[in-house]
GROMACS .gro file of C-alpha atoms in nm:
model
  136
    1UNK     CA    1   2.035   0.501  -0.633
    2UNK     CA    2   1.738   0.251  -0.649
    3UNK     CA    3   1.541   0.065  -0.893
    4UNK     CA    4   1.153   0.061  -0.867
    5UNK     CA    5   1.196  -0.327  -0.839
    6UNK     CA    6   1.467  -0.295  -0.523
    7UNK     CA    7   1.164  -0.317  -0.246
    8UNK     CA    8   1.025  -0.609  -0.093
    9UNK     CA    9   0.625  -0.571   0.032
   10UNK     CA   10   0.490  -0.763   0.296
   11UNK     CA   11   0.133  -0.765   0.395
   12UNK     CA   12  -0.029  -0.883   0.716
   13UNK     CA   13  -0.426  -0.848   0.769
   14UNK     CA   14  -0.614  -0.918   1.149
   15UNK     CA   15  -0.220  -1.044   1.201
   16UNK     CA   16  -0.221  -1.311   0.926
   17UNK     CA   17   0.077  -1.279   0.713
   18UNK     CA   18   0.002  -1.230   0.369
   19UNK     CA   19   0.314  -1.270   0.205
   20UNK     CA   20   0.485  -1.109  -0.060
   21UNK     CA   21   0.340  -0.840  -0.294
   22UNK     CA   22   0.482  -0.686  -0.638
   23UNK     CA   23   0.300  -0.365  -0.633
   24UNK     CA   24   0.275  -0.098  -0.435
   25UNK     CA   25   0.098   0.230  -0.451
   26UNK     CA   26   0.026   0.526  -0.236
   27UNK     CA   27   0.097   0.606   0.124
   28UNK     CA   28   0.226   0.952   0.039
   29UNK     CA   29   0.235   1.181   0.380
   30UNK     CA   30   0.017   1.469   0.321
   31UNK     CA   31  -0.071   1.753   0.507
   32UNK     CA   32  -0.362   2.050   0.498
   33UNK     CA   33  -0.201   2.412   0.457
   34UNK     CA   34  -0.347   2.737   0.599
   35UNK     CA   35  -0.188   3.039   0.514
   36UNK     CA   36  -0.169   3.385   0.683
   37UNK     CA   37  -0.160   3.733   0.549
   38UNK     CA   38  -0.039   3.947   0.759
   39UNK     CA   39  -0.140   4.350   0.732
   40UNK     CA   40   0.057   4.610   0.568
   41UNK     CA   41   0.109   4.402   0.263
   42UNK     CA   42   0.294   4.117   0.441
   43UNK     CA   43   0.468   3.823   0.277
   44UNK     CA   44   0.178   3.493   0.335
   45UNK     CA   45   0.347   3.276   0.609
   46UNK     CA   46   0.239   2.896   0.614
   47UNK     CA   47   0.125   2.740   0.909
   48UNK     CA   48   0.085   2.413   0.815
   49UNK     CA   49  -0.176   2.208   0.909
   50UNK     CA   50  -0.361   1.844   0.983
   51UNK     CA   51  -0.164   1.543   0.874
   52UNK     CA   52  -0.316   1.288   0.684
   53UNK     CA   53  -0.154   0.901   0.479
   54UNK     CA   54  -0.276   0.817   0.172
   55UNK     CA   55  -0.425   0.540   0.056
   56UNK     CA   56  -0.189   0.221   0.012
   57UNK     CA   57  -0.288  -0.022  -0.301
   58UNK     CA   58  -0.084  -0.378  -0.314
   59UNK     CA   59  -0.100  -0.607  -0.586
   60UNK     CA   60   0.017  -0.921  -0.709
   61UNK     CA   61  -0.013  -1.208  -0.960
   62UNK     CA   62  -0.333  -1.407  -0.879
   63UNK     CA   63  -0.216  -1.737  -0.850
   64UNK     CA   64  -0.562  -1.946  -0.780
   65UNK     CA   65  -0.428  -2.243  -0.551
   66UNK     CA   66  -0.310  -1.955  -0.300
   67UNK     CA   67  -0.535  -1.639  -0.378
   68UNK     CA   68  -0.872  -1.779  -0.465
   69UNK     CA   69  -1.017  -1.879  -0.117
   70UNK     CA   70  -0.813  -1.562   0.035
   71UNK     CA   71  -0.966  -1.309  -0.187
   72UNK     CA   72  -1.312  -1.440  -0.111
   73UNK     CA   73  -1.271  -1.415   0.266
   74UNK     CA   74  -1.092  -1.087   0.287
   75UNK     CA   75  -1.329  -0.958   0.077
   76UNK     CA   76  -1.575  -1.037   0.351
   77UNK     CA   77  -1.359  -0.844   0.608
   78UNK     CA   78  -1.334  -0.539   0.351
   79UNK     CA   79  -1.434  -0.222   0.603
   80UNK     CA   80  -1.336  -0.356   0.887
   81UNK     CA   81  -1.049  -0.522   0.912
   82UNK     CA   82  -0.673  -0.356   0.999
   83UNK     CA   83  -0.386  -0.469   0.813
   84UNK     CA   84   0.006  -0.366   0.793
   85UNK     CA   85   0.213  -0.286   0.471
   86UNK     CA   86   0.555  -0.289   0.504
   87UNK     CA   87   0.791  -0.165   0.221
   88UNK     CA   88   1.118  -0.284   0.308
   89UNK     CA   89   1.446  -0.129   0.021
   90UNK     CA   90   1.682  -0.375  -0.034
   91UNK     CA   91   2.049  -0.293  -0.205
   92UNK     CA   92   2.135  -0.514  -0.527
   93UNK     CA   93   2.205  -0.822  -0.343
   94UNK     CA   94   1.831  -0.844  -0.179
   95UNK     CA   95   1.964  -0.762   0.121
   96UNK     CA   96   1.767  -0.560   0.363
   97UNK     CA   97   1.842  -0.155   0.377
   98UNK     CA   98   1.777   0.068   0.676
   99UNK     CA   99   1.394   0.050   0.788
  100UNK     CA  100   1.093  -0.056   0.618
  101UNK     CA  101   0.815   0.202   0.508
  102UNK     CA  102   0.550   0.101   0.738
  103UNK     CA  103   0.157   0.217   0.686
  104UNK     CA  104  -0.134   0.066   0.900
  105UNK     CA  105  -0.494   0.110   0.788
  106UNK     CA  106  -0.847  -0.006   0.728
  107UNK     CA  107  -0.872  -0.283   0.398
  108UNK     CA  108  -1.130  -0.118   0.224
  109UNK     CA  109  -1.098  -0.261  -0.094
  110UNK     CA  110  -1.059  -0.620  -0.220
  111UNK     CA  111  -1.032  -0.671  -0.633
  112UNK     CA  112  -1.032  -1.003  -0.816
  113UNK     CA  113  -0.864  -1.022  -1.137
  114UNK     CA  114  -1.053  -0.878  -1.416
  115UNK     CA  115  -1.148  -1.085  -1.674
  116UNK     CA  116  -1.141  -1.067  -2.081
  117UNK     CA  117  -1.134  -1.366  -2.311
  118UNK     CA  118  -0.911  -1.163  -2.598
  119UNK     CA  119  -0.642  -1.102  -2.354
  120UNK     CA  120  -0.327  -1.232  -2.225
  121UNK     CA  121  -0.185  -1.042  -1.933
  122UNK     CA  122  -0.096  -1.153  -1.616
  123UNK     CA  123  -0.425  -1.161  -1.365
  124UNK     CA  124  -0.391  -0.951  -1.069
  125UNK     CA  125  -0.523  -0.917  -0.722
  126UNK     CA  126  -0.546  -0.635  -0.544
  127UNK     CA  127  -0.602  -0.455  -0.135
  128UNK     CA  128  -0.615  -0.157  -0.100
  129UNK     CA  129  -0.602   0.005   0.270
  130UNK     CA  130  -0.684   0.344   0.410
  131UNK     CA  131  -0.418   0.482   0.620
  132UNK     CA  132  -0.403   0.632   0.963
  133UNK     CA  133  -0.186   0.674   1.256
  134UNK     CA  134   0.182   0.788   1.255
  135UNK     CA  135   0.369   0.785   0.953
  136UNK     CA  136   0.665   0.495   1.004
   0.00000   0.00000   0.00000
């Protein structure tokens, strides 16, 4: 059994590595369904139908020295450019389990930490990609 927290996430955009990322949300295989009826009071059958990757959001803590000048110019690239997420398990002593989760997509979405001068939580940066191609 694993713990939420027993994954490392690696990020690579227009093959510049990224490094490591401490959320990760999405990337769920889904598919379309179309069902038949047959005549004569049938049972339905399924047949199934187009494939399709959701969405993949990373995050991490913003940390200016390494994140300001990189949120700024992937910003700039948002729509365009491709990127990799790999989701990698790893058993209790951080080591490495079977294959990573791998998604490849479009960065679509670039957002800077929010701001609000009454709070103190941890500021956080976020991609998110739109997925395509085969499911890794």
């Amino acid at each position: 059994m694993a713990r939420q927290d027993e994954f490392l996430c690696t990020v690579t955009v227009e093959g510049e590595k990224l490094g490591v990322w401490d959320k990760h949300d999405g990337g769920a295989s889904t598919a379309q369904d179309a069902k038949y009826r047959p005549g004569g009071l049938g049972s339905e059958v399924s047949r199934g139908g187009p494939k399709s990757v959701d969405n993949v959001t990373v995050g991490r803590e913003y940390d200016p020295s390494r994140d300001h000048v990189l949120s700024r110019r992937l910003g700039d690239m948002a729509g365009w450019a491709r990127g990799t997420i790999a989701l990698q398990p790893l058993d209790r002593n951080k080591v490495p389990f079977g294959d990573p989760f791998v998604r490849n997509g479009t960065l679509i979405k670039v957002t800077p930490p929010n701001y609000d001068s009454n709070a103190s939580g941890i500021a956080m940066f976020e991609l998110e990609f739109s997925c395509d191609g085969k499911v890794s």
